[in-house]
CSV table of C-alpha atoms in Angstrom, one decimal:
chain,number,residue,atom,x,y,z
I,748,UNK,CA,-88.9,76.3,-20.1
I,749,UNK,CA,-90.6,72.8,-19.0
I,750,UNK,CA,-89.4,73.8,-15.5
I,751,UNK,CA,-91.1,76.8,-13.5
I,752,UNK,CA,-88.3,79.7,-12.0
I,753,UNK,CA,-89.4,78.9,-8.4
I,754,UNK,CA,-88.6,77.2,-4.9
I,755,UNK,CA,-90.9,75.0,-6.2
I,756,UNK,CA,-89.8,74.2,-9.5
I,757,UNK,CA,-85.7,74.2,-8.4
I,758,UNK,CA,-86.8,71.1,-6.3
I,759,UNK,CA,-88.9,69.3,-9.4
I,760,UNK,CA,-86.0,70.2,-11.3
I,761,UNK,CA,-83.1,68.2,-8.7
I,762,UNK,CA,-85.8,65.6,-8.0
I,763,UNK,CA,-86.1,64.5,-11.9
I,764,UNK,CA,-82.2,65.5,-12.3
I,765,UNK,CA,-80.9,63.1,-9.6
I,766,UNK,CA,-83.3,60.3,-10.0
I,767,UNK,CA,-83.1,60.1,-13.8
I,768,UNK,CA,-79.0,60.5,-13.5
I,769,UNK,CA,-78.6,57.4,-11.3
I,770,UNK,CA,-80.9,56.2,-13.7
I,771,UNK,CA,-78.6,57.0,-16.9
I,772,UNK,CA,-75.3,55.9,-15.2
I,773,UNK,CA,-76.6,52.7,-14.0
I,774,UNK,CA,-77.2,51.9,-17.6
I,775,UNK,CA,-74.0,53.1,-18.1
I,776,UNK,CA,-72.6,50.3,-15.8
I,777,UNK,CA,-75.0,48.1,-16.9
I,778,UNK,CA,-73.3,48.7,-20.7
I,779,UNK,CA,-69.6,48.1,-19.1
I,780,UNK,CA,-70.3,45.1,-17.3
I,781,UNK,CA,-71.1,43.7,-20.8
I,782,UNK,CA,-67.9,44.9,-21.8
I,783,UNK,CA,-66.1,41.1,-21.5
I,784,UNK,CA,-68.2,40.2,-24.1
I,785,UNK,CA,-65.6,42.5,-26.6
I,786,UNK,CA,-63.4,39.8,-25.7
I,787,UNK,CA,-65.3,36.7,-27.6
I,788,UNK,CA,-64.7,38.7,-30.6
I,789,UNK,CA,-60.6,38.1,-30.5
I,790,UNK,CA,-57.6,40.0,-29.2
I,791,UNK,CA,-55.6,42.2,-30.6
I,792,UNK,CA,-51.8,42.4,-31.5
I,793,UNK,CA,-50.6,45.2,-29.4
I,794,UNK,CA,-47.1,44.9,-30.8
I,795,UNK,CA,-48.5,45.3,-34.0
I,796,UNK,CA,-50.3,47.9,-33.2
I,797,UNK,CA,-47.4,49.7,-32.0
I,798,UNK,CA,-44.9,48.8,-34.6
I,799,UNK,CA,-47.7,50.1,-36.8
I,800,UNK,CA,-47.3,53.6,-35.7
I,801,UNK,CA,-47.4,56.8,-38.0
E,730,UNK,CA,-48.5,128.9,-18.6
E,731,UNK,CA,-48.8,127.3,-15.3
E,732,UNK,CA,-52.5,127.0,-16.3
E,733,UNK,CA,-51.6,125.0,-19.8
E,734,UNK,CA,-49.5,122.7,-17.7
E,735,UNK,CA,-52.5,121.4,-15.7
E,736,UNK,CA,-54.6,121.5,-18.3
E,737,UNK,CA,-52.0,119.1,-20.3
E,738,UNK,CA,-51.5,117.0,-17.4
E,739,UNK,CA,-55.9,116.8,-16.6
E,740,UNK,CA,-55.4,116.0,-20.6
E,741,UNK,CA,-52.7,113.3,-20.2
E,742,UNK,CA,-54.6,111.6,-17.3
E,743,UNK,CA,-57.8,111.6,-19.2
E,744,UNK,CA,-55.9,109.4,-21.9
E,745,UNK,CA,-54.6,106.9,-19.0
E,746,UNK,CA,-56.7,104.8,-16.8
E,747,UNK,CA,-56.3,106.6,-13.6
E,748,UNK,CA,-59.2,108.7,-14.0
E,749,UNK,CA,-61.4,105.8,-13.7
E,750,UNK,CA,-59.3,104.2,-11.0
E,751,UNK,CA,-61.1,102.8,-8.3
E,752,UNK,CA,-60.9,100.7,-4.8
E,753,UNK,CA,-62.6,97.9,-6.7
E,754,UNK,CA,-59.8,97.7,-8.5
E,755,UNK,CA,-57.4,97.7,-5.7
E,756,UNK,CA,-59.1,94.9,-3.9
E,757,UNK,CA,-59.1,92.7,-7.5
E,758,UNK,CA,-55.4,93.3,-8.1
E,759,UNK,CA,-54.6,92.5,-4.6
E,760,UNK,CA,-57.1,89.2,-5.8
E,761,UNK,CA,-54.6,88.3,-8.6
E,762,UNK,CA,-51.6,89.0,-6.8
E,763,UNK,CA,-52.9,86.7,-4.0
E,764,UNK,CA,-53.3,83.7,-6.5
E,765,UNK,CA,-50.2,84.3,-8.1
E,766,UNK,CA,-48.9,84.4,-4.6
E,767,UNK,CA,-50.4,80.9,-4.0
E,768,UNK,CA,-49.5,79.5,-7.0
E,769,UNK,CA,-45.6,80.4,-7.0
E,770,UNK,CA,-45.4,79.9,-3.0
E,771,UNK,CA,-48.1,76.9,-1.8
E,772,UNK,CA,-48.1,75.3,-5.1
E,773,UNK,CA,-51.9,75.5,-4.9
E,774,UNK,CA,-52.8,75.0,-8.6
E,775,UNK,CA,-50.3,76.9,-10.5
E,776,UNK,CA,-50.7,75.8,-14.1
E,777,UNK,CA,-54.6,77.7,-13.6
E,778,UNK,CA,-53.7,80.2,-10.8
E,779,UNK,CA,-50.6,82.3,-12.7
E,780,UNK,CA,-52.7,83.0,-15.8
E,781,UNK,CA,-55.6,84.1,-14.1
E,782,UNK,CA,-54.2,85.7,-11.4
E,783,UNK,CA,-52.0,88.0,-14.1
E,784,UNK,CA,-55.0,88.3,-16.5
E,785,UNK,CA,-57.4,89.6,-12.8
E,786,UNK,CA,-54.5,92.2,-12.2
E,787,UNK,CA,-54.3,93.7,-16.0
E,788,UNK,CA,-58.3,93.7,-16.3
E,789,UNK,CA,-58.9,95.3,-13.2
E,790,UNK,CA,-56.5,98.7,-15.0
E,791,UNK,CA,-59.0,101.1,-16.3
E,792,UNK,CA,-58.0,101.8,-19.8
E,793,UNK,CA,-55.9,98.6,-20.7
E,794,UNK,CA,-57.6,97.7,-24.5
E,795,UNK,CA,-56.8,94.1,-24.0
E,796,UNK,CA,-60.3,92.7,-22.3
E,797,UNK,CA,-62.1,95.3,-25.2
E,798,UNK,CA,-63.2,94.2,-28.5
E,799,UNK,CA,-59.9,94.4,-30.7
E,800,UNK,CA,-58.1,93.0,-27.6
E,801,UNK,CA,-56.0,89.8,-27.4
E,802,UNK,CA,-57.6,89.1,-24.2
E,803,UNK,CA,-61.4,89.6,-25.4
E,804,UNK,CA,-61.1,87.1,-28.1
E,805,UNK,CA,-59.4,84.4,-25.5
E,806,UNK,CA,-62.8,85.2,-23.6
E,807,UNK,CA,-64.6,84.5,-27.3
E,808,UNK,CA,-63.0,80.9,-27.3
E,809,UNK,CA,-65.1,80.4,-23.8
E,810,UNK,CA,-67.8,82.3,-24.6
E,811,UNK,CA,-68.8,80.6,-27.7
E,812,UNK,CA,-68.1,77.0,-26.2
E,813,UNK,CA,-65.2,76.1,-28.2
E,814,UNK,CA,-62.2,75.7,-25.4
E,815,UNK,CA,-64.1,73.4,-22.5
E,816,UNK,CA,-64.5,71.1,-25.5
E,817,UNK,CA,-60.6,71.2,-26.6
E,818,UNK,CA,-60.0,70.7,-22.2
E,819,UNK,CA,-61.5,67.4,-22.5
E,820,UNK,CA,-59.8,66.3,-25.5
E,821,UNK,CA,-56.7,67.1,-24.2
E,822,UNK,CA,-57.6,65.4,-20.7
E,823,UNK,CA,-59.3,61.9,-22.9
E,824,UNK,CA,-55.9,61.8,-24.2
E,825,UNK,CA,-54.3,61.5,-20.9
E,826,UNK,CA,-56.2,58.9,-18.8
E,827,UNK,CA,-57.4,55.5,-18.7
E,828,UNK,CA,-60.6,54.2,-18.2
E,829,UNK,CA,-59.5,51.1,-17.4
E,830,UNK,CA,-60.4,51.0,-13.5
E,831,UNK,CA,-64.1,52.3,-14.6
E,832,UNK,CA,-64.5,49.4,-16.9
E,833,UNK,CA,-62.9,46.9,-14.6
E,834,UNK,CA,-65.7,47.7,-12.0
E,835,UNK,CA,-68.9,48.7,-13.8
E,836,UNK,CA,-71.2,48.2,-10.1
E,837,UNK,CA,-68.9,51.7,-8.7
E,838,UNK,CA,-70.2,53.8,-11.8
E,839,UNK,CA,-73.2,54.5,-10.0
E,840,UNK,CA,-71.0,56.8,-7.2
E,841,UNK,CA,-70.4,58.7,-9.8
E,842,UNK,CA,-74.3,60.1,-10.2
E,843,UNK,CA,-74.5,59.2,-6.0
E,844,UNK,CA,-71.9,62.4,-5.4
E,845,UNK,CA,-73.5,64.7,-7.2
E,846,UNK,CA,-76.6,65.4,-4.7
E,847,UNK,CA,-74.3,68.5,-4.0
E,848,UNK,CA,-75.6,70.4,-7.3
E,849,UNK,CA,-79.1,70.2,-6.4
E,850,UNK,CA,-78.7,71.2,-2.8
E,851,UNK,CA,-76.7,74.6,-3.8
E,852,UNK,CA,-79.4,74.6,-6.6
E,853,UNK,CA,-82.5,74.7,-4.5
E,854,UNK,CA,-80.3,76.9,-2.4
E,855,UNK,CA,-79.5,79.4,-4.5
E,856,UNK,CA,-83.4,79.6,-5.9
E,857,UNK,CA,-83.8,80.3,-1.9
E,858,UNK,CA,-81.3,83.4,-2.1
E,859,UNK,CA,-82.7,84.9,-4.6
E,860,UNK,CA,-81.4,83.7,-8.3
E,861,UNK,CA,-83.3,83.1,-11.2
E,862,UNK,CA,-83.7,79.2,-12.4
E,863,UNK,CA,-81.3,79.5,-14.9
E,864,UNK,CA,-78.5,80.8,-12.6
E,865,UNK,CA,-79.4,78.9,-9.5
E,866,UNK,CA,-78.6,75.5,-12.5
E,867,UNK,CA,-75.4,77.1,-13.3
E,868,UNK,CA,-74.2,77.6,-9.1
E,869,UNK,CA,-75.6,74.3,-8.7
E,870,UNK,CA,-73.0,72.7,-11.6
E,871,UNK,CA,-70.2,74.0,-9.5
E,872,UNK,CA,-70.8,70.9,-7.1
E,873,UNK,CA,-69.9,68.5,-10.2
E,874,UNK,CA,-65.9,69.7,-9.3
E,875,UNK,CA,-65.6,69.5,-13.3
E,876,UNK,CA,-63.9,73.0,-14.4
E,877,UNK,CA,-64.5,72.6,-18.3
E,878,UNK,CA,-68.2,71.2,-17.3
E,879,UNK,CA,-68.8,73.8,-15.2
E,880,UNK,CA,-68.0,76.9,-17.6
E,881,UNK,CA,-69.8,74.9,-20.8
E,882,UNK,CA,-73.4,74.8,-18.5
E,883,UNK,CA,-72.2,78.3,-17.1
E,884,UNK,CA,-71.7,79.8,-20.4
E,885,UNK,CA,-75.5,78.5,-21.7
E,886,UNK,CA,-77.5,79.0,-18.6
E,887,UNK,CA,-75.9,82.2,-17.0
E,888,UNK,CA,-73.2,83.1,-19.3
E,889,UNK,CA,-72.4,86.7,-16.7
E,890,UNK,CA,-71.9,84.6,-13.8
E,891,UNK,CA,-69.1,82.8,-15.4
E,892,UNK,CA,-66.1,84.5,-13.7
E,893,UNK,CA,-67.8,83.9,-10.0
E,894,UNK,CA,-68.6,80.1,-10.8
E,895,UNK,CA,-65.0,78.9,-12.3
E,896,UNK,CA,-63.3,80.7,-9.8
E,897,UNK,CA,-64.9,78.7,-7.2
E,898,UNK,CA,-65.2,75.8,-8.9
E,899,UNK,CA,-60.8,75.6,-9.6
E,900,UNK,CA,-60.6,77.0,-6.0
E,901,UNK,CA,-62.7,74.1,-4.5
E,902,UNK,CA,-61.4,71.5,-6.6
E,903,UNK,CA,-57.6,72.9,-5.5
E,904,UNK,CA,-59.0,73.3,-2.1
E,905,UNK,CA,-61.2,69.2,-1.7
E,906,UNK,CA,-57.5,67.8,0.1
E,907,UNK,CA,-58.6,69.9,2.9
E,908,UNK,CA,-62.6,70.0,2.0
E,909,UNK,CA,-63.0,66.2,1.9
E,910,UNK,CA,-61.3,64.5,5.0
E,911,UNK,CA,-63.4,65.7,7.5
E,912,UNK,CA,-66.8,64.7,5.6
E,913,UNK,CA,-65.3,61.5,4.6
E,914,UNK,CA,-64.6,60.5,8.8
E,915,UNK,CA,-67.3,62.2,10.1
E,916,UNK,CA,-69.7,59.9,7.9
E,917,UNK,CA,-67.6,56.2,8.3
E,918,UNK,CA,-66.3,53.9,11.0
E,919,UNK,CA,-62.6,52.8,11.6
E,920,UNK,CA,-63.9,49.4,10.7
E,921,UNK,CA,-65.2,50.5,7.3
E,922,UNK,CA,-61.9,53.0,6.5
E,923,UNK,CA,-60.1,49.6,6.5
E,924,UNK,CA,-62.0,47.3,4.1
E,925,UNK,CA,-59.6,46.5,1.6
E,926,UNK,CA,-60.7,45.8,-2.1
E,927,UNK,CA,-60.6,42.9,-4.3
E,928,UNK,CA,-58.3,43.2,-7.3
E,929,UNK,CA,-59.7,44.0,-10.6
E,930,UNK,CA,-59.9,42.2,-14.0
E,931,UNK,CA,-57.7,42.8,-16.7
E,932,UNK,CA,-58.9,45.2,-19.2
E,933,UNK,CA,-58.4,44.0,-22.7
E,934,UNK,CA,-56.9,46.2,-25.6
E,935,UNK,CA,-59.6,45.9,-27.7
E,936,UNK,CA,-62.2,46.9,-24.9
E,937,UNK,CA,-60.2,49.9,-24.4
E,938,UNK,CA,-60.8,50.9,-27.8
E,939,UNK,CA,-64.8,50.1,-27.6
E,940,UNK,CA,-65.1,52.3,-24.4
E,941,UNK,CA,-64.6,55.7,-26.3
E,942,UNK,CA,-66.7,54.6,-29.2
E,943,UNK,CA,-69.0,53.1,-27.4
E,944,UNK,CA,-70.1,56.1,-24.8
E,945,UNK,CA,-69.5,58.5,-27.7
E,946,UNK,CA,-72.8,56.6,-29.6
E,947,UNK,CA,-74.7,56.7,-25.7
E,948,UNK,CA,-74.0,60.5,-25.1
E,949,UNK,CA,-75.1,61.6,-28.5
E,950,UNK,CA,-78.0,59.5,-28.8
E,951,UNK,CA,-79.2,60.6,-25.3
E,952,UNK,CA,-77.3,63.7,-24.0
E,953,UNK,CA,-77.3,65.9,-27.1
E,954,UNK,CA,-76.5,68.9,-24.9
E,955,UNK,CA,-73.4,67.7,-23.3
E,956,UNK,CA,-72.3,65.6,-26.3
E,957,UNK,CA,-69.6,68.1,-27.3
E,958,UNK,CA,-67.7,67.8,-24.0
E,959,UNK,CA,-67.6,64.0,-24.0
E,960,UNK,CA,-67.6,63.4,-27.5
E,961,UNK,CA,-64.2,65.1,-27.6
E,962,UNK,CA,-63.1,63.4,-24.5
E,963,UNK,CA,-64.0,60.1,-26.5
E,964,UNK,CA,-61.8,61.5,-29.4
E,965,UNK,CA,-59.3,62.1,-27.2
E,966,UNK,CA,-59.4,59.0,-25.5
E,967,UNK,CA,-59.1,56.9,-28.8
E,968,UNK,CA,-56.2,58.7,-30.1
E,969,UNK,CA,-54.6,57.1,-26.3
E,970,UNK,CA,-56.2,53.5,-27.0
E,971,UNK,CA,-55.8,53.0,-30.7
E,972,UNK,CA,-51.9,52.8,-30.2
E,973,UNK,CA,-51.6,53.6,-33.4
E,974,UNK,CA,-52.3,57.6,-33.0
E,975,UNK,CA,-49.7,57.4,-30.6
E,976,UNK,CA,-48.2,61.2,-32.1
E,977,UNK,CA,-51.9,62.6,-31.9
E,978,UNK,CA,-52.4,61.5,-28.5
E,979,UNK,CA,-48.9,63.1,-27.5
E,980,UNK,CA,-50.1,66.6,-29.1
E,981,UNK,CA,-53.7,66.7,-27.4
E,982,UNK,CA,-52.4,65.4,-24.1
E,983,UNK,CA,-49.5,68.2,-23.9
E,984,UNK,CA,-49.3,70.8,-26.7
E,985,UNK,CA,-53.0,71.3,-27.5
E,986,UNK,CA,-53.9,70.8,-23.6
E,987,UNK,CA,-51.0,73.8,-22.7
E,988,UNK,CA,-52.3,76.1,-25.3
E,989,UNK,CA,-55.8,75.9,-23.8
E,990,UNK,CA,-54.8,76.1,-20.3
E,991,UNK,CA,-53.3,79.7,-20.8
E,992,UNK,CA,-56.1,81.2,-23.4
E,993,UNK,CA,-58.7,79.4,-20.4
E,994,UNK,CA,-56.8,81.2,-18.1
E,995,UNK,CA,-56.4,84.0,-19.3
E,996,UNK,CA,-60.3,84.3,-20.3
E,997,UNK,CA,-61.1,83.4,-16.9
E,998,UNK,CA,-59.1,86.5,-15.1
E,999,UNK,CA,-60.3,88.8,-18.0
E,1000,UNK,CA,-63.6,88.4,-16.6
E,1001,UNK,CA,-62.8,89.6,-12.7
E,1002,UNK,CA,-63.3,93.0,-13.7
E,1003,UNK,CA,-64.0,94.9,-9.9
E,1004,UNK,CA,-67.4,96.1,-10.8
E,1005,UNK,CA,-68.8,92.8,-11.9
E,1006,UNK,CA,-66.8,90.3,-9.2
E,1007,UNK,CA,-67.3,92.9,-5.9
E,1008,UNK,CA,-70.8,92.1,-4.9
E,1009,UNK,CA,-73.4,90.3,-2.5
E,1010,UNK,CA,-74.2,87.5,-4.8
E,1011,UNK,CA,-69.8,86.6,-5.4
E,1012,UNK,CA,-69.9,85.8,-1.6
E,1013,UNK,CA,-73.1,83.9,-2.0
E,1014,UNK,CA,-72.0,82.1,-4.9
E,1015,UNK,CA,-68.7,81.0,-2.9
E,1016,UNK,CA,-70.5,79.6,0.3
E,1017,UNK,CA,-72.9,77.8,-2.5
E,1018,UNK,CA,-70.2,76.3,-3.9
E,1019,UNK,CA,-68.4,74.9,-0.4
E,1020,UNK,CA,-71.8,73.7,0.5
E,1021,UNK,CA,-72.1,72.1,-3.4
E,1022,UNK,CA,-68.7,69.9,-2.4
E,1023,UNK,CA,-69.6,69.2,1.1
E,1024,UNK,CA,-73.2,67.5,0.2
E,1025,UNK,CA,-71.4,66.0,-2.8
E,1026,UNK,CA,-68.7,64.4,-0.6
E,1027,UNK,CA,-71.2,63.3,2.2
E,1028,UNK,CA,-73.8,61.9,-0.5
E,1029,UNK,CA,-71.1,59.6,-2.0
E,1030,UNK,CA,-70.0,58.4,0.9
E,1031,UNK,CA,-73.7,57.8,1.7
E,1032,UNK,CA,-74.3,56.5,-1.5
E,1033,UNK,CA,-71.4,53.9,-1.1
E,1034,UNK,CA,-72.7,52.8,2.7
E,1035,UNK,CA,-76.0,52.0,1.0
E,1036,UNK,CA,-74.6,49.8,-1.8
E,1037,UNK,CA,-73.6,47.6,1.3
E,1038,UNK,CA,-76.6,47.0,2.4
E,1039,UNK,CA,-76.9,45.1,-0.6
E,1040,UNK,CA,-73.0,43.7,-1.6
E,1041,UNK,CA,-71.8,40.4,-0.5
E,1042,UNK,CA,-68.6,41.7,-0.9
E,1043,UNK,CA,-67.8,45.1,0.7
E,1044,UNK,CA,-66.8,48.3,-0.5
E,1045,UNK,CA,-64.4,50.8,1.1
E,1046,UNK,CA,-66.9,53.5,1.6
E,1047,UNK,CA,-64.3,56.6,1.3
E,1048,UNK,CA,-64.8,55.4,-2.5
E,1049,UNK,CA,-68.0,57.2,-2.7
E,1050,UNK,CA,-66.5,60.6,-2.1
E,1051,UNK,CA,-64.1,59.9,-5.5
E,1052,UNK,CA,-67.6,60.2,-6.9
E,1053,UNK,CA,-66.8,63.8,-7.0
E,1054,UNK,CA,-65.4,64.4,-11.2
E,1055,UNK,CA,-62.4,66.2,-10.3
E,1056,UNK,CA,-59.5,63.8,-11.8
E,1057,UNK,CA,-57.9,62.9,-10.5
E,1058,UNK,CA,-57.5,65.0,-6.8
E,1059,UNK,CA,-60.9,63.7,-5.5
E,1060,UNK,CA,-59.9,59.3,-6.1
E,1061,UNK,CA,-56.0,60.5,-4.7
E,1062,UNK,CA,-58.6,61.6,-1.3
E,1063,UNK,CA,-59.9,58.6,-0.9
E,1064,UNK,CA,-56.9,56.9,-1.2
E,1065,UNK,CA,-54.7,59.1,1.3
E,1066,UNK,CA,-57.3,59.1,3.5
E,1067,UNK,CA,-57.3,55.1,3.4
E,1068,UNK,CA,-53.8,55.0,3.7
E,1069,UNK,CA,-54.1,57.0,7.0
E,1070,UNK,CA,-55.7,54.3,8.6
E,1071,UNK,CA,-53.6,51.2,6.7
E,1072,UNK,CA,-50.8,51.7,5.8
E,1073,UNK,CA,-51.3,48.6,3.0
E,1074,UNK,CA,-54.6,49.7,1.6
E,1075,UNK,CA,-53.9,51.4,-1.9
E,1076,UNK,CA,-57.3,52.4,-3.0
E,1077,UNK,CA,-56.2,54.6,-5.5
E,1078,UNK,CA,-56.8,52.1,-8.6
E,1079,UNK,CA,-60.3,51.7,-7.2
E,1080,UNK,CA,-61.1,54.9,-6.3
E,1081,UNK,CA,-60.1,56.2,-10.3
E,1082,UNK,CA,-63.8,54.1,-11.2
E,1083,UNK,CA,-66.4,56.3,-9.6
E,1084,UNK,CA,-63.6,59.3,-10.3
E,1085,UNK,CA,-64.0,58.8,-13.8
E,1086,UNK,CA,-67.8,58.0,-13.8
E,1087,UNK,CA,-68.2,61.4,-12.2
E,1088,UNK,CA,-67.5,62.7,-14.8
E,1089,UNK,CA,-70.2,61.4,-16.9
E,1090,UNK,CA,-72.7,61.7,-14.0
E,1091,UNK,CA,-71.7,66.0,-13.9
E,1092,UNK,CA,-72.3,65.6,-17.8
E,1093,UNK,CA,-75.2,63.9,-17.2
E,1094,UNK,CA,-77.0,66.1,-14.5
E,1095,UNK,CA,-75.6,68.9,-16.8
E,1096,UNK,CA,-77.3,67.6,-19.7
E,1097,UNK,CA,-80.3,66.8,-18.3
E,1098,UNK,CA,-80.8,70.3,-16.6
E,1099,UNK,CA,-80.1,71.9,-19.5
E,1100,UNK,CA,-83.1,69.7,-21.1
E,1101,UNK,CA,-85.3,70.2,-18.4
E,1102,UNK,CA,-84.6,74.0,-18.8
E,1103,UNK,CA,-85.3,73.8,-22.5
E,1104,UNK,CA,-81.4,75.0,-23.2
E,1105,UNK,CA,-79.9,73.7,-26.2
């Protein structure tokens, strides 16, 4: 266990946890708001995709 | 022969569970009955209340075989127990939503991860009261409001406390209409309740169909210990997208979701035996939880004030409190609560975006817990 079982250690733990998880879903966003770029690549028959249906 | 009739009646109530019948017991039926009570009449929940509510009542009858090994009841606890049902939850619920609204707005993501300051403030506070590490990490989860979520980190940090942690968890969530409001006005003006928001962007087919591929690469790569949950959420997901899965996507958003809703349930009440459930640390555990949703609420609200400072354009701040992962109860909140004050300002497409993104930030803080616990 990285983490020590104490008042102590349940802060460290939320400290680390909270930062580094706004850090991860910020990246997250950061990966979305790249997401338009998908759209350079073509678009896609939805009709076709439908019809194509099993 | 008077005397061999007692003895065959002492014998006969030996072989039945009254023997061991206890006030515990009492009080947990009476538990069950309550839930089914507010399932059938209030509405509160009723697709998770019945089955657990029933399976409370049956496993709170000394002598029933059916929470024993050999039982039907044991092995629907097996399916929790060894992680395979939360999995098959999210599947079921990938299948049924879009993440349109979380793509179309990637800067409201981060209210997903803002709402979540709830876990640590019931986790320090339940290291306060007492708890070991690992069980002051699984009390904390409850304040991610994500059932399946909460039972998968449950089941590896504190795997006995499970029946105490979903049942607050499903009660909160089923309960955040009435938790929410008050947090959500105490912390904004009238001025900032009205701020309407800008439409969206169009989200293309074909970006749909990255999203779940796309985050099911990023949670692998970098939260192995969660990667179950939202791998099969991805999975899920792209059945929905694909279009041409359409048949899958049917079965995992209805059939398969059904059949895991009453073995979940059923696992759930099988747990709420009177001797485990009917102590000091339940109550704590339930006042950690309401204090988990509170701070989660007030922190996303917080969180979406702050992003103000820095936004030319404006957010509605009662967005932040959709931070919250419950789908989609905590985003319909915001949006009620918006509607209060305008009658014209539908938030509920908006609020969906940090909905969603709490999920990933409860699988997040869940993964990284378990990491910094060294829980695999």
């Amino acid at each position: 266990m990285i983490v020590p079982d104490s008042i102590e250690g349940a802060v460290l733990l939320s400290v680390i946890d909270f930062t580094l998880s706004i850090v991860m879903i910020s990246g997250i966003g950061f990966i979305l708001a790249l997401f338009p770029l998908f759209n350079r690549l073509g678009k896609v028959d939805e009709a076709k995709l439908r019809q194509g249906q099993h | 022969m008077f005397e061999q009739l007692i003895s065959f009646a002492g014998a006969l109530e030996a072989q039945t569970g009254l023997s061991q019948f206890w006030w515990g017991n009492v009080v947990m039926i009476a538990i069950g009955a309550g839930m089914i009570y507010l399932a059938v009449s209030k509405g509160y929940e009723p697709l998770l209340l019945v089955g657990i509510g029933f399976s409370c009542i049956i496993s709170n009858i000394p002598g029933s075989d059916l929470i024993l090994p050999g039982g039907l009841f044991h092995y629907a606890y097996q399916g929790v127990a060894l992680l395979i049902i939360p999995p098959l939850i999210f599947f079921g619920v990938g299948a049924m939503t879009d993440f349109g609204p979380m793509i179309a707005n990637p800067k409201l993501v981060i209210l997903g991860a803002a709402a979540h300051l709830g876990i640590f403030v019931a986790l320090i506070g339940a290291k306060a009261l007492g708890f070991t590490i690992h069980e002051a990490g699984a009390i904390g989860i409850i304040g991610g409001a994500d059932g399946p979520m909460a039972i998968f980190v449950t089941m590896k940090l504190a795997p006995h406390l499970l029946p105490q942690v979903s049942v607050a968890a499903y009660s909160y969530m089923a309960l955040m209409p009435l938790i929410q409001p008050p947090v959500m006005r105490l912390l904004t003006t009238h001025e900032e309740r009205l701020i309407t928001m800008k439409q969206t962007r169009p989200i293309s087919r074909l970006e749909k169909i990255a999203f779940p591929i796309v985050i099911g690469v990023i949670v692998n790569l970098f939260f192995p210990p969660v990667a179950p949950l939202i791998t099969m959420l991805m999975l899920g997901n792209l059945f929905k997208e694909v279009l041409v899965t359409d048949r899958l996507a049917k079965t995992a958003a209805n059939d398969v979701m059904n059949i895991i809703i009453i073995i979940l349930t059923v696992a759930i009440g099988s747990t709420m035996a009177a001797d485990k459930f009917l102590t000091v640390k339940t109550i704590e555990i339930v006042v950690l939880g309401l204090v988990a949703f509170v701070f989660g609420t007030a922190s996303g609200v917080v969180g979406a004030k702050i992003m103000n400072l820095f936004l030319k354009e404006k957010i509605n701040p009662l967005l932040g409190s959709a931070g919250i992962a419950s789908v989609p109860i905590a985003a319909r909140v915001s949006h009620i609560v918006a509607l209060r004050e305008n009658k014209e300002n539908y938030l509920i497409y908006h609020a969906m975006g940090p909905n969603l993104a709490g999920v990933f930030g409860t699988a997040i803080s869940g993964g990284i817990m378990l990491a910094l616990l060294g829980v695999k």
